Coordinates of C-alpha atoms in Angstrom, one line a residue:
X1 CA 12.3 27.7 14.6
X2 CA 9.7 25.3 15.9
X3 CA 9.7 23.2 19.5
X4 CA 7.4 20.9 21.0
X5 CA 8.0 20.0 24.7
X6 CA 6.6 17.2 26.1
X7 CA 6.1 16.5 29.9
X8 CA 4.3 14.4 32.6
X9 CA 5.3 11.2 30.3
X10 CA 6.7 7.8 30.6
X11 CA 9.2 7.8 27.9
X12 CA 10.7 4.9 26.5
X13 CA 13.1 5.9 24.9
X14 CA 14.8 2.8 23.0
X15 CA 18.0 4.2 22.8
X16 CA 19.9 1.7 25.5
X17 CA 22.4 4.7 26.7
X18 CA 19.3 6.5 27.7
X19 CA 16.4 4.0 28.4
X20 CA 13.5 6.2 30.3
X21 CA 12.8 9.6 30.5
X22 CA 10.0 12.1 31.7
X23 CA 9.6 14.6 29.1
X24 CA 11.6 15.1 25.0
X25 CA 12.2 18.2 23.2
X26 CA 11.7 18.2 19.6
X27 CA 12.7 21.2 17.3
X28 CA 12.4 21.3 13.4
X29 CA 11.8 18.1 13.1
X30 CA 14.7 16.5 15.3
X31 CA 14.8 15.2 18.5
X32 CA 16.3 17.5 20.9
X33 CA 16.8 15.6 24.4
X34 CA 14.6 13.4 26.3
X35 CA 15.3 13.4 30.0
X36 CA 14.5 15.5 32.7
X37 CA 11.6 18.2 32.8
X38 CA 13.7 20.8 33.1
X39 CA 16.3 19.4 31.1
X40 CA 13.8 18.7 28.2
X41 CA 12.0 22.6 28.7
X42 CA 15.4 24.3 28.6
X43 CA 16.6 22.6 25.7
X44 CA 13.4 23.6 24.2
X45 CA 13.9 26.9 24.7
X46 CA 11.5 30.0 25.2
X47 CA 8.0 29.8 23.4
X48 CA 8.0 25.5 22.7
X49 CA 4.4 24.4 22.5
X50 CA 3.7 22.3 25.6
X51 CA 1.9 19.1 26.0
X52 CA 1.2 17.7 29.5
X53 CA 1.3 13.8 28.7
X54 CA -0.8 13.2 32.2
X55 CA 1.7 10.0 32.4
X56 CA 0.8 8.4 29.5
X57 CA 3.4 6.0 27.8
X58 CA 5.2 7.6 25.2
X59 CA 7.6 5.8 22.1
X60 CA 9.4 6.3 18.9
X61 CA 6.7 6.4 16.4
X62 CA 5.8 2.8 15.2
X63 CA 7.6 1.5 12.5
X64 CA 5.6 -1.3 10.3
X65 CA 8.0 -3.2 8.1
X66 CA 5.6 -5.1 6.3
X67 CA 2.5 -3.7 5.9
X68 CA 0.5 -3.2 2.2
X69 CA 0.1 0.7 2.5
X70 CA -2.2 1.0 -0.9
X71 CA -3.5 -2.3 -0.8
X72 CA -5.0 -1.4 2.6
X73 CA -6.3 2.2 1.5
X74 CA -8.3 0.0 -0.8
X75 CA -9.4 -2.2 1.9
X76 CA -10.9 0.2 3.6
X77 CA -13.1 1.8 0.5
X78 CA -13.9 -1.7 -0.3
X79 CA -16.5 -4.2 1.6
X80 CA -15.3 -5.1 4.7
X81 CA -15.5 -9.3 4.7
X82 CA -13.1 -9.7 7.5
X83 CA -14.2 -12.0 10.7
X84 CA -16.5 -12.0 12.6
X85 CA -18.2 -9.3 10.4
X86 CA -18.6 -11.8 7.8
X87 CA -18.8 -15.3 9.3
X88 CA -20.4 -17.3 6.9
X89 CA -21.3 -18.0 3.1
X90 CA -24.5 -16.2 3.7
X91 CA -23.4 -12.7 5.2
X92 CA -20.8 -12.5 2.7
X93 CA -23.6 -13.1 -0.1
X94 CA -25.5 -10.8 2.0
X95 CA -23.0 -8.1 2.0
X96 CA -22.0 -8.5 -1.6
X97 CA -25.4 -7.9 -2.8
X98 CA -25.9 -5.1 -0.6
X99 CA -23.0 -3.3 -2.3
X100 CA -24.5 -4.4 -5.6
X101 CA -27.8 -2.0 -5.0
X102 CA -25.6 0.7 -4.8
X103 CA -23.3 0.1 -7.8
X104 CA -24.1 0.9 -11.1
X105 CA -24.4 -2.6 -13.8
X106 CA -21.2 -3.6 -14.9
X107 CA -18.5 -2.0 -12.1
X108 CA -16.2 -4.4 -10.2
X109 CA -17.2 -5.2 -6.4
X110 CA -14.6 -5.5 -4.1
X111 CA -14.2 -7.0 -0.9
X112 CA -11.1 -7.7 1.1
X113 CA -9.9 -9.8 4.2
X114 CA -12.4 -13.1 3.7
X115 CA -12.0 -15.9 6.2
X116 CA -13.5 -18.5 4.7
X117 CA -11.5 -21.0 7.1
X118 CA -14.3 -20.0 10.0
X119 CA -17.6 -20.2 7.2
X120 CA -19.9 -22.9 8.7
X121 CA -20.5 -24.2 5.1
X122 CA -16.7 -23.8 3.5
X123 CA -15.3 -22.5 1.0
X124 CA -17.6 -20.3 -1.4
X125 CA -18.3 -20.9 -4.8
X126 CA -19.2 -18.6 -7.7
X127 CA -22.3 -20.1 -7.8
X128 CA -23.1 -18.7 -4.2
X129 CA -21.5 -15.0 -5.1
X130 CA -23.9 -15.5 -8.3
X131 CA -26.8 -15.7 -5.6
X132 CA -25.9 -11.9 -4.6
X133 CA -25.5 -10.1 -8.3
X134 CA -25.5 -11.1 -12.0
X135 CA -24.8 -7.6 -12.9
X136 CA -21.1 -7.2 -11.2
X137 CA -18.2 -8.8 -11.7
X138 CA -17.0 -9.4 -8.3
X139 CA -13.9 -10.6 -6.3
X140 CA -13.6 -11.2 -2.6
X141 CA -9.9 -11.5 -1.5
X142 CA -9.2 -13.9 1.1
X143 CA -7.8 -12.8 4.3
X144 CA -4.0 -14.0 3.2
X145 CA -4.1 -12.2 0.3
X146 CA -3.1 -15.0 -1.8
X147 CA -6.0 -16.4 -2.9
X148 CA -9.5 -15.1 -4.5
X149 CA -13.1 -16.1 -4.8
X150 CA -14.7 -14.4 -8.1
X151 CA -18.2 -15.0 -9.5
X152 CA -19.3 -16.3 -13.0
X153 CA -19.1 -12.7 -14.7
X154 CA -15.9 -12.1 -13.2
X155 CA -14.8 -15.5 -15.0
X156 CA -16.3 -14.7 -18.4
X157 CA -15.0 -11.2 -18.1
X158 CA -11.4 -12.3 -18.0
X159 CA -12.0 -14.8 -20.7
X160 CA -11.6 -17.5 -18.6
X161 CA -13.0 -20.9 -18.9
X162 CA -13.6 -24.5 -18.1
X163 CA -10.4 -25.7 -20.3
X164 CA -8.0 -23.0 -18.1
X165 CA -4.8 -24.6 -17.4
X166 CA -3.0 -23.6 -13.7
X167 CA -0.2 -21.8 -14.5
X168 CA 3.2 -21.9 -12.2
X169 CA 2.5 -20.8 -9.0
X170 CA -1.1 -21.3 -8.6
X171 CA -4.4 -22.9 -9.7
X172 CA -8.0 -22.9 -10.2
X173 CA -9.8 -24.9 -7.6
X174 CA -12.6 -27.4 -8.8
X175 CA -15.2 -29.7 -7.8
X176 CA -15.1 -33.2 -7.8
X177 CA -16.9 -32.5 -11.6
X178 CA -13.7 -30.8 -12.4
X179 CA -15.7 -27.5 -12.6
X180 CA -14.3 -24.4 -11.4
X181 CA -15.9 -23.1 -8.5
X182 CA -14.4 -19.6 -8.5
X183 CA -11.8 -20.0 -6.1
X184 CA -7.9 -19.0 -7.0
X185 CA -4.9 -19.7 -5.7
X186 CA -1.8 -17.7 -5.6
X187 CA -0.4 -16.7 -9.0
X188 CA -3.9 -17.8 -11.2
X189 CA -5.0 -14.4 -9.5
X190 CA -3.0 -12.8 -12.8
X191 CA -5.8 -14.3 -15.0
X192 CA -8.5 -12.5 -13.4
X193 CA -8.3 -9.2 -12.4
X194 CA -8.0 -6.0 -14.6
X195 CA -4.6 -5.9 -13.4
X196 CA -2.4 -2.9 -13.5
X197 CA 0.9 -5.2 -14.2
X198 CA 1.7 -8.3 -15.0
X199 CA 4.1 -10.0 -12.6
X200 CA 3.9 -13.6 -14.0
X201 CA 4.3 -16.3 -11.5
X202 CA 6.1 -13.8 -8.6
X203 CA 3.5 -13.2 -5.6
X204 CA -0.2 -13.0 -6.0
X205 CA -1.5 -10.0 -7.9
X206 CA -3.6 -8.0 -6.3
X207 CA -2.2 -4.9 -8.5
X208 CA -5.9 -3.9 -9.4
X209 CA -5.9 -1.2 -12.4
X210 CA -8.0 1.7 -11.2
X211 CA -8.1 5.7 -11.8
X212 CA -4.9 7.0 -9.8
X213 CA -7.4 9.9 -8.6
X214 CA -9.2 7.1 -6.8
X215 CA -5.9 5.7 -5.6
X216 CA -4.2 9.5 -4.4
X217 CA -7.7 9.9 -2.7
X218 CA -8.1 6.4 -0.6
X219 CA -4.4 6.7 0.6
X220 CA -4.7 10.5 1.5
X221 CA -7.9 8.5 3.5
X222 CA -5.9 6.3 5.5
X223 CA -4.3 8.9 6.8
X224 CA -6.4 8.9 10.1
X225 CA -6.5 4.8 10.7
X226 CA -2.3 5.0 10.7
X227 CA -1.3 8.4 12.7
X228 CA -4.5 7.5 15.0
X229 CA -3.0 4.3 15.8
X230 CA 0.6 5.6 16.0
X231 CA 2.4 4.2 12.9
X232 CA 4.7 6.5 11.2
X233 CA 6.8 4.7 9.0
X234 CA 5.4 1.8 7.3
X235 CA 7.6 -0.6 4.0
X236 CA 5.3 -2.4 1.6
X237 CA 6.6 -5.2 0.7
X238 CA 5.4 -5.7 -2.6
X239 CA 5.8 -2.5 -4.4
X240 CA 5.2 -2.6 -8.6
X241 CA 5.2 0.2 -11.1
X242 CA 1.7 1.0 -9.7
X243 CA 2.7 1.3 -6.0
X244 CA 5.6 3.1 -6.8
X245 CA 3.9 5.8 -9.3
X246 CA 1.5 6.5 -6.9
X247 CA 3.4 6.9 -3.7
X248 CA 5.4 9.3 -5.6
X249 CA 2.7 11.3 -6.6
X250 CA 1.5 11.3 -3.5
X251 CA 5.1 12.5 -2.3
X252 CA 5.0 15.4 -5.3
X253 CA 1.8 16.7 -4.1
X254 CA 2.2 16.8 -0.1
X255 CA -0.3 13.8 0.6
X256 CA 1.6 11.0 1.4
X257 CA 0.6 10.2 5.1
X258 CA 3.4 9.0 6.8
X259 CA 7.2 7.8 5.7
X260 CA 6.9 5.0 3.1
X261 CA 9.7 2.3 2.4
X262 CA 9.2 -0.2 -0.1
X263 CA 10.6 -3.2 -1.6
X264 CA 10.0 -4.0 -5.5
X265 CA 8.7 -7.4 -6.6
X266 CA 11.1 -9.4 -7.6
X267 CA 9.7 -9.3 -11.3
X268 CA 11.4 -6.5 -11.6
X269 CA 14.7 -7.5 -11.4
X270 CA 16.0 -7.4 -14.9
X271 CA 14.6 -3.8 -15.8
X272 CA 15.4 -2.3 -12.2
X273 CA 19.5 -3.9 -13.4
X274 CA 19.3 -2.1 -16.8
X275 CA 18.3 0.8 -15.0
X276 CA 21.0 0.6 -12.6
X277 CA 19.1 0.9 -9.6
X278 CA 19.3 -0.8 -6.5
X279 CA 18.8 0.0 -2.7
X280 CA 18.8 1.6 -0.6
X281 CA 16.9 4.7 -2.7
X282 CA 15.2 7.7 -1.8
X283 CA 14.7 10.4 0.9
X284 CA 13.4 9.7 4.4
X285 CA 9.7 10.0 3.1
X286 CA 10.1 7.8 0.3
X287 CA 12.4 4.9 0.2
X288 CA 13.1 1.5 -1.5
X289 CA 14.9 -0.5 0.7
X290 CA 15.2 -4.3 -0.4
X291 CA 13.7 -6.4 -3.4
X292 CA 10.7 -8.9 -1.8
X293 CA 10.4 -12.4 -3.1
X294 CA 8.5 -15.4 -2.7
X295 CA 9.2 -19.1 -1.8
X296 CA 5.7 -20.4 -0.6
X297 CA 2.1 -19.7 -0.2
X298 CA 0.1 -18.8 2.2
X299 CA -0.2 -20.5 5.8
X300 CA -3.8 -18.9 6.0
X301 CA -4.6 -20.0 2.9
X302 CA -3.2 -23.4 3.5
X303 CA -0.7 -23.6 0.7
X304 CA 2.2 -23.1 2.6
X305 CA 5.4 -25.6 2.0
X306 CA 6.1 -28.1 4.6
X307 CA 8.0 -31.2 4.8
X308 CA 4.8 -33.1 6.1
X309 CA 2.1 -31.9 4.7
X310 CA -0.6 -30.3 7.1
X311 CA -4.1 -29.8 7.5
X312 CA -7.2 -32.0 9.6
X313 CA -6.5 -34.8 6.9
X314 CA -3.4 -34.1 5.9
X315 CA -4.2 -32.5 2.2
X316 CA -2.6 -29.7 2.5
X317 CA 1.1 -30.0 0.7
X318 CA 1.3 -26.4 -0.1
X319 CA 2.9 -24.6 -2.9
X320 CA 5.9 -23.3 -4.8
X321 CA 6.2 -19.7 -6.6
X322 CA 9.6 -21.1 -8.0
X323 CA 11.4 -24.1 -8.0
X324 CA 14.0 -23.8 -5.8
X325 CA 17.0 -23.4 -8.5
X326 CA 15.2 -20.5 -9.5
X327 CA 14.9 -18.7 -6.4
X328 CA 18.4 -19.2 -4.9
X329 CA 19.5 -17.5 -8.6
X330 CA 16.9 -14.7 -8.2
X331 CA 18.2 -13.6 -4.8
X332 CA 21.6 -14.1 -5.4
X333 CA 21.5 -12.0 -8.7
X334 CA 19.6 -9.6 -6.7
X335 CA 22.2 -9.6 -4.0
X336 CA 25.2 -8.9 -6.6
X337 CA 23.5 -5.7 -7.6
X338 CA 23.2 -4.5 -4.2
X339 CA 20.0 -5.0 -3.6
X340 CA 18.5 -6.2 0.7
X341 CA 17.0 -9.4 -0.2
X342 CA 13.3 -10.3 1.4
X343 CA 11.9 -13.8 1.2
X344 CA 8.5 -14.2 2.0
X345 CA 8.6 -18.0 3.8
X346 CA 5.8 -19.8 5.7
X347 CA 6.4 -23.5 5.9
X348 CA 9.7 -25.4 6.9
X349 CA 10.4 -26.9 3.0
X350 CA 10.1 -23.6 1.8
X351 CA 12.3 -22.0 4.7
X352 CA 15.0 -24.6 3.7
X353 CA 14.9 -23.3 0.0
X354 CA 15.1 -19.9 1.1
X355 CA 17.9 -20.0 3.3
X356 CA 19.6 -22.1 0.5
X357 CA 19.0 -18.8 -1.6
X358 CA 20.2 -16.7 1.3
X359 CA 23.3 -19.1 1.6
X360 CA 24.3 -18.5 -1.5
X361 CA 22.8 -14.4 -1.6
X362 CA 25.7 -14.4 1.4
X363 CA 28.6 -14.9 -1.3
X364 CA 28.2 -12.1 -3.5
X365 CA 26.3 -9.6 -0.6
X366 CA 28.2 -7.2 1.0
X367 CA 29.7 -7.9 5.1
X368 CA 25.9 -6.1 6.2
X369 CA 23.3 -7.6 4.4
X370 CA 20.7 -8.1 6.7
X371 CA 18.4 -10.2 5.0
X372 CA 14.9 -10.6 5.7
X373 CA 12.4 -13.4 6.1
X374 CA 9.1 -12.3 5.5
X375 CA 6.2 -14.1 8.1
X376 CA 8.9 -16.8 8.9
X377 CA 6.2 -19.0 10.0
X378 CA 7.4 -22.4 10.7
X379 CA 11.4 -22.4 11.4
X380 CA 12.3 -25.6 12.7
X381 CA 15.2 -25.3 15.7
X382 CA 17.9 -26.3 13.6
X383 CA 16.7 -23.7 10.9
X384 CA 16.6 -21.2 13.7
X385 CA 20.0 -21.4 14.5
X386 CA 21.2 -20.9 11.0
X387 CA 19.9 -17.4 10.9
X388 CA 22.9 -16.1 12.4
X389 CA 25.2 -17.4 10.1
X390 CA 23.4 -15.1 7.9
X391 CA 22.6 -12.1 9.7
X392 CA 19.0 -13.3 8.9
X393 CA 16.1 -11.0 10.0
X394 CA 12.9 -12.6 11.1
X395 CA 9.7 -10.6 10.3
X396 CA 6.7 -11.9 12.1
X397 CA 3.1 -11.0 12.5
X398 CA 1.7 -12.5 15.7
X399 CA -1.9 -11.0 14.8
X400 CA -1.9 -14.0 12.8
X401 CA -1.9 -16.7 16.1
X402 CA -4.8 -14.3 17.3
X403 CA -6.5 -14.0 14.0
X404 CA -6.5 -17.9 12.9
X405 CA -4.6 -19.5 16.0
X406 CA -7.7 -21.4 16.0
X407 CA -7.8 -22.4 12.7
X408 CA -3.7 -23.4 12.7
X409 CA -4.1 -25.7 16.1
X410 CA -6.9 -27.6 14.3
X411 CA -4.6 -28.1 10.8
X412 CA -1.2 -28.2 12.1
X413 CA -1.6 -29.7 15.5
X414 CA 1.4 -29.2 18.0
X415 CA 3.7 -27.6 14.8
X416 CA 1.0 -24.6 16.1
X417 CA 2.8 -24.0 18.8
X418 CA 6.4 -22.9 17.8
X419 CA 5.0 -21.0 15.2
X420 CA 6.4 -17.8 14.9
X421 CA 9.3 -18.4 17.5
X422 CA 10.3 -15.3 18.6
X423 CA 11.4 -15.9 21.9
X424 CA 13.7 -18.7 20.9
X425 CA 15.3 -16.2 17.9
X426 CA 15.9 -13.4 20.4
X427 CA 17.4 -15.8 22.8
X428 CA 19.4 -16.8 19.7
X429 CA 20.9 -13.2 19.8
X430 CA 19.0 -12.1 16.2
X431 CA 17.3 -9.1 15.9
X432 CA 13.6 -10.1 15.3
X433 CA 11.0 -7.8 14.3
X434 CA 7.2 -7.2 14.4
X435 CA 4.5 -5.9 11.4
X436 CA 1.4 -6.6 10.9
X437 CA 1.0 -7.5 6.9
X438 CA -2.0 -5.0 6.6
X439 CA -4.5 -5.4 4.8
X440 CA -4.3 -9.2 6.2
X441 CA -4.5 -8.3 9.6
X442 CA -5.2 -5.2 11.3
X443 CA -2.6 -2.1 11.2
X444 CA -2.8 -1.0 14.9
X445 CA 0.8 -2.0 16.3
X446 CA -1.0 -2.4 19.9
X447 CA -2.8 -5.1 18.5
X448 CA 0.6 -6.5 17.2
X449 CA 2.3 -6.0 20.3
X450 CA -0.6 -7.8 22.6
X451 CA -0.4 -10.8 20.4
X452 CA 3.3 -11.1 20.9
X453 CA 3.3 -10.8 24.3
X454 CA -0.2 -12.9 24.9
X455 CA 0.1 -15.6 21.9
X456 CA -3.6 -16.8 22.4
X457 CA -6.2 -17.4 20.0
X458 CA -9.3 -15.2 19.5
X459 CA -11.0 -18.2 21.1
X460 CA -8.3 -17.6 24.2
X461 CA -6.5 -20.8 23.7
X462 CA -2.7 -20.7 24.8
X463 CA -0.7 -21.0 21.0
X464 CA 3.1 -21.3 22.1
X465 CA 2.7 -19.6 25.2
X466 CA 6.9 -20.1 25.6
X467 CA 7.9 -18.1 22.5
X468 CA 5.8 -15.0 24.1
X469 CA 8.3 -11.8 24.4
X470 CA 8.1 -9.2 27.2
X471 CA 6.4 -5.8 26.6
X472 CA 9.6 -4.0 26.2
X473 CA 10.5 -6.5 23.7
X474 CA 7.6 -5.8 21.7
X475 CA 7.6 -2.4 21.7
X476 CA 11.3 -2.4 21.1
X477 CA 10.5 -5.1 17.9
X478 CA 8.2 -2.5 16.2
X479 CA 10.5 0.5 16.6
X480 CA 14.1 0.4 17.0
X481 CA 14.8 -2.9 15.6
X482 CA 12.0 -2.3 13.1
X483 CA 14.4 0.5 11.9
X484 CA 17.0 -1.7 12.0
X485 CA 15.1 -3.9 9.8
X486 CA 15.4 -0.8 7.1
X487 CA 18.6 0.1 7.6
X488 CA 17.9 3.5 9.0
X489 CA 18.3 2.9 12.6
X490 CA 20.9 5.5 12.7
X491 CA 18.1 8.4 12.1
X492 CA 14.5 6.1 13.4
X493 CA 13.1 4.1 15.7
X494 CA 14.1 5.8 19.2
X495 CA 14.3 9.1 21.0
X496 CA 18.4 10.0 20.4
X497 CA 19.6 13.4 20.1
X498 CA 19.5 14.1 16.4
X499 CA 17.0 11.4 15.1
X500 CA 14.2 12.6 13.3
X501 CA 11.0 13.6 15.6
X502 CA 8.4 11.1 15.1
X503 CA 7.2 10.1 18.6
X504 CA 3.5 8.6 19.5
X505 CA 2.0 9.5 23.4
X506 CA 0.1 6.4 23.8
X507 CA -3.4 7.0 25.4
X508 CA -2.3 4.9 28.8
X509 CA 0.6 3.6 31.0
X510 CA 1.0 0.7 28.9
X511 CA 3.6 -0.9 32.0
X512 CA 0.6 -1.6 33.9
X513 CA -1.5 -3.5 31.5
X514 CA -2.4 -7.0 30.7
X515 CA -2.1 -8.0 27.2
X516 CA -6.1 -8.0 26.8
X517 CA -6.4 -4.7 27.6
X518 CA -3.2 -3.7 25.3
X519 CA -5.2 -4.4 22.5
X520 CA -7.4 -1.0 24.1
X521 CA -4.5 1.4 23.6
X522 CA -4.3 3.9 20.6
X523 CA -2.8 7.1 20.1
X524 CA -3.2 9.9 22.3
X525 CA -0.8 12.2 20.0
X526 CA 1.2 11.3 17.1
X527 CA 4.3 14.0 16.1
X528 CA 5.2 13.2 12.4
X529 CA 8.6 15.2 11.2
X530 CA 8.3 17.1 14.7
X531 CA 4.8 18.6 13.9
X532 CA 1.7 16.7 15.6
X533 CA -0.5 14.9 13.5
X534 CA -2.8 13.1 15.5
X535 CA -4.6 14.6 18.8
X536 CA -7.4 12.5 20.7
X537 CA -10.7 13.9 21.1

């Protein structure tokens, strides 16, 4: 029998019969009490390991709902090219051909999280990537995910050419020549990569095929960036064969690093039927929960559906995965086999379609449903307000507004500022959520929870200052209702007698803090399964 004590703390416990507390008891794994400090050490019992939390904040372990667990172990073996490491055409050639001298002829190069919106120059070209290796094929993946820029042997490895037709869901950008220049949108990412799966015109694939050895031993690697940050549960939200094979090996050999969810892609579907599977399924260390689709592209990207199209000129109308027929029989087929439906949904056109899906998800669905909407970028009021009818879950990522507010003032004018509207959803009574889509942005739920509560740019400009939540909020976003989110509030997501033990000890008092210096806190100590995972230096 195994107990943990912890003291000297300012607990928030999330659990609204029970709100604050100085000290919890843990033992074998479950929460105990949190109150008192001699309520908690008595519970404990004799011979509980103590920690003196020198009154430090402490929470329910942070739950991400949407964050790309693999895809962001692979980030961070690959070359970093997020902003402002890389800030132009030239450091990213720089750093692509500095990776090149240490990479034998003929291996793939890899580099995540481009933000080619910010490059002084624009968009790169294959010709410029071709500047930094003819050796390599190479791909650098834009920040959104959803869009690629590969170099010339890249092209001629995948056999593609000049007479390439777009396929649904994507396309190949050219010049005014009608040359490709390298760049990809959305689904023509599937005619590129040495791809693991094929998953048609459903999301962009970034389902690379590489050694599972290499993939067991990056995500046994991000072990540290998660716990050290405080996450303990995180759902990927686009989970394929690949995903799921290696999670579960992971799981089989005592390496995965923290409770994973995930939701299969919605190409999928037909097998997943045949199979007779649906969610939720698993243990509380590996989980599916819902099935994830997708309406639009990416709002980074600038291929996200609205009604009036968007950008400094206007020429951005955004894209379609599926027309919207298609998606509203997806979900709803998806929905009469018992699966949570996720929608991935950026601009207001596409948010229509996909509450038309959810509309008609809602007849066959059972009376809890709790369907998701995945970034819900750009609900109009009206929109907004039909979420309830549905039981509709928003999931948003405010590290966005910080990461490209900038970018999204300059293309979408005053639309920028009720982006994201979380205030107006909770005043709505729905139970809105917080993630941070890692890899896209980063994975610390501190910097998630700053950028909700401060909604300004990087460049400190004021992006819909009025849909900013409180701290509590926040916190309350990314744990309980995060839980909620997965259907397994009843066990996660805040300190109640019974619930599992995962608890961080944040490294300050985070009450007394601005949201600028939120973005300083990290984990002081991290308790996984009731056993501590993470201690400070």
């Amino acid at each position: 029998m195994t107990s943990l004590l912890i003291h000297n703390a300012r607990v928030l416990t999330m659990d609204e019969t029970n709100p604050e507390a100085d000290a919890v008891a843990v033992r074998d794994g479950r929460i105990l009490l949190a109150g008192s400090t001699e309520q908690a050490r008595a519970a404990a019992g004799p011979g509980a390991t103590e920690v003196d939390a020198g009154g430090r904040t402490l929470v329910p372990g942070f739950i991400d709902p949407h964050n790309h667990l693999l895809s962001t172990a692979e980030s961070l073996a690959a070359v970093d090219a997020r902003y402002p490491r890389v800030s132009s055409v030239a450091d990213l050639v720089e750093a692509i051909a500095a990776e090149a001298e240490r990479t034998p002829a003929g291996q793939w190069i890899r580099a995540f999280s481009m933000d080619d919106a910010k490059y002084p120059e624009g968009r790169p070209t294959r010709r410029a990537l071709d500047e930094a290796t003819s050796e390599h094929p190479v791909i650098v993946y834009h920040v959104s995910g959803h869009q690629a820029v590969v170099n010339s042997m890249s092209l001629a490895w995948s056999g593609v050419g000049e007479d390439v037709t777009d396929p649904e869901g994507g396309s190949f950008v050219r010049d005014e020549g009608g040359r490709l220049t390298g760049m990809v949108l959305d689904s023509a990412m599937e005619l590129l990569l040495p791809l693991a799966v094929d998953i048609g015109c459903h999301g962009p694939n970034f389902h690379t095929d590489l050694p599972a050895e290499q993939l067991l031993g990056w995500l046994a690697d991000a072990a540290d960036p998660y716990l050290s940050a405080g996450v303990t549960t995180v759902c990927d939200p686009q989970v394929s064969a690949r995903e799921l094979r290696v999670y579960r090996a992971a799981r089989e050999a005592g390496s995965l690093p923290l409770r994973t969810f995930g939701m299969p892609l919605s190409h999928q579907l037909d097998a997943l039927t045949q199979a007779g599977l649906a969610s939720p399924f698993g243990d509380d260390w590996l989980r599916l929960t819902g099935m994830k689709f997708y309406s639009d592209g990416s709002l980074l990207g600038g291929t996200a559906r609205f009604s009036t199209p968007y950008g400094e000129r206007g020429e951005l109308a955004g894209s379609l995965y599926h027309h919207p027929d298609q998606l509203a029989d997806l979900v709803t087929r998806a929905a009469g086999e018992g699966w949570q439906v996720a929608i991935h949904t950026q601009g207001d056109e596409a948010m229509e379609h996909s509450l038309a899906a959810i509309a008609s998800a809602s007849r066959v669905s059972g009376p809890d449903a709790r369907p998701r909407l995945e970034h819900c970028g750009y609900p109009t009021p009206e929109q907004a307000k039909r979420f309830g009818d549905y039981g509709v879950i928003p999931v948003n990522q405010p590290n966005f507004l910080y990461d490209s507010g900038g970018d999204f003032l300059r293309r979408l004018g005053r639309r920028a500022h009720r982006l994201q509207p979380m205030r107006e959803e909770l005043d709505l009574g729905l139970r809105p959520v917080l993630s941070s889509d890692s890899f896209v942005s980063s994975l610390r739920p501190m910097d998630t929870v700053a950028n909700a509560v401060g909604r300004t740019t990087r460049e400190g400009k004021e992006i819909g200052t009025d849909q900013a939540v409180t701290l509590h909020e926040a916190l309350r976003a990314h744990t309980l209702d995060a839980a909620h989110a997965l259907g397994v509030e009843d066990r996660l997501g805040s300190l109640h007698p019974g619930h599992l033990a995962d608890l961080v000890v944040l490294d300050a008092d985070v009450r007394t803090l601005g949201p600028e210096r939120l973005r300083d806190v990290n984990a002081w100590l991290t308790v996984l399964d009731g056993k501590v995972v993470h201690r400070a230096a």
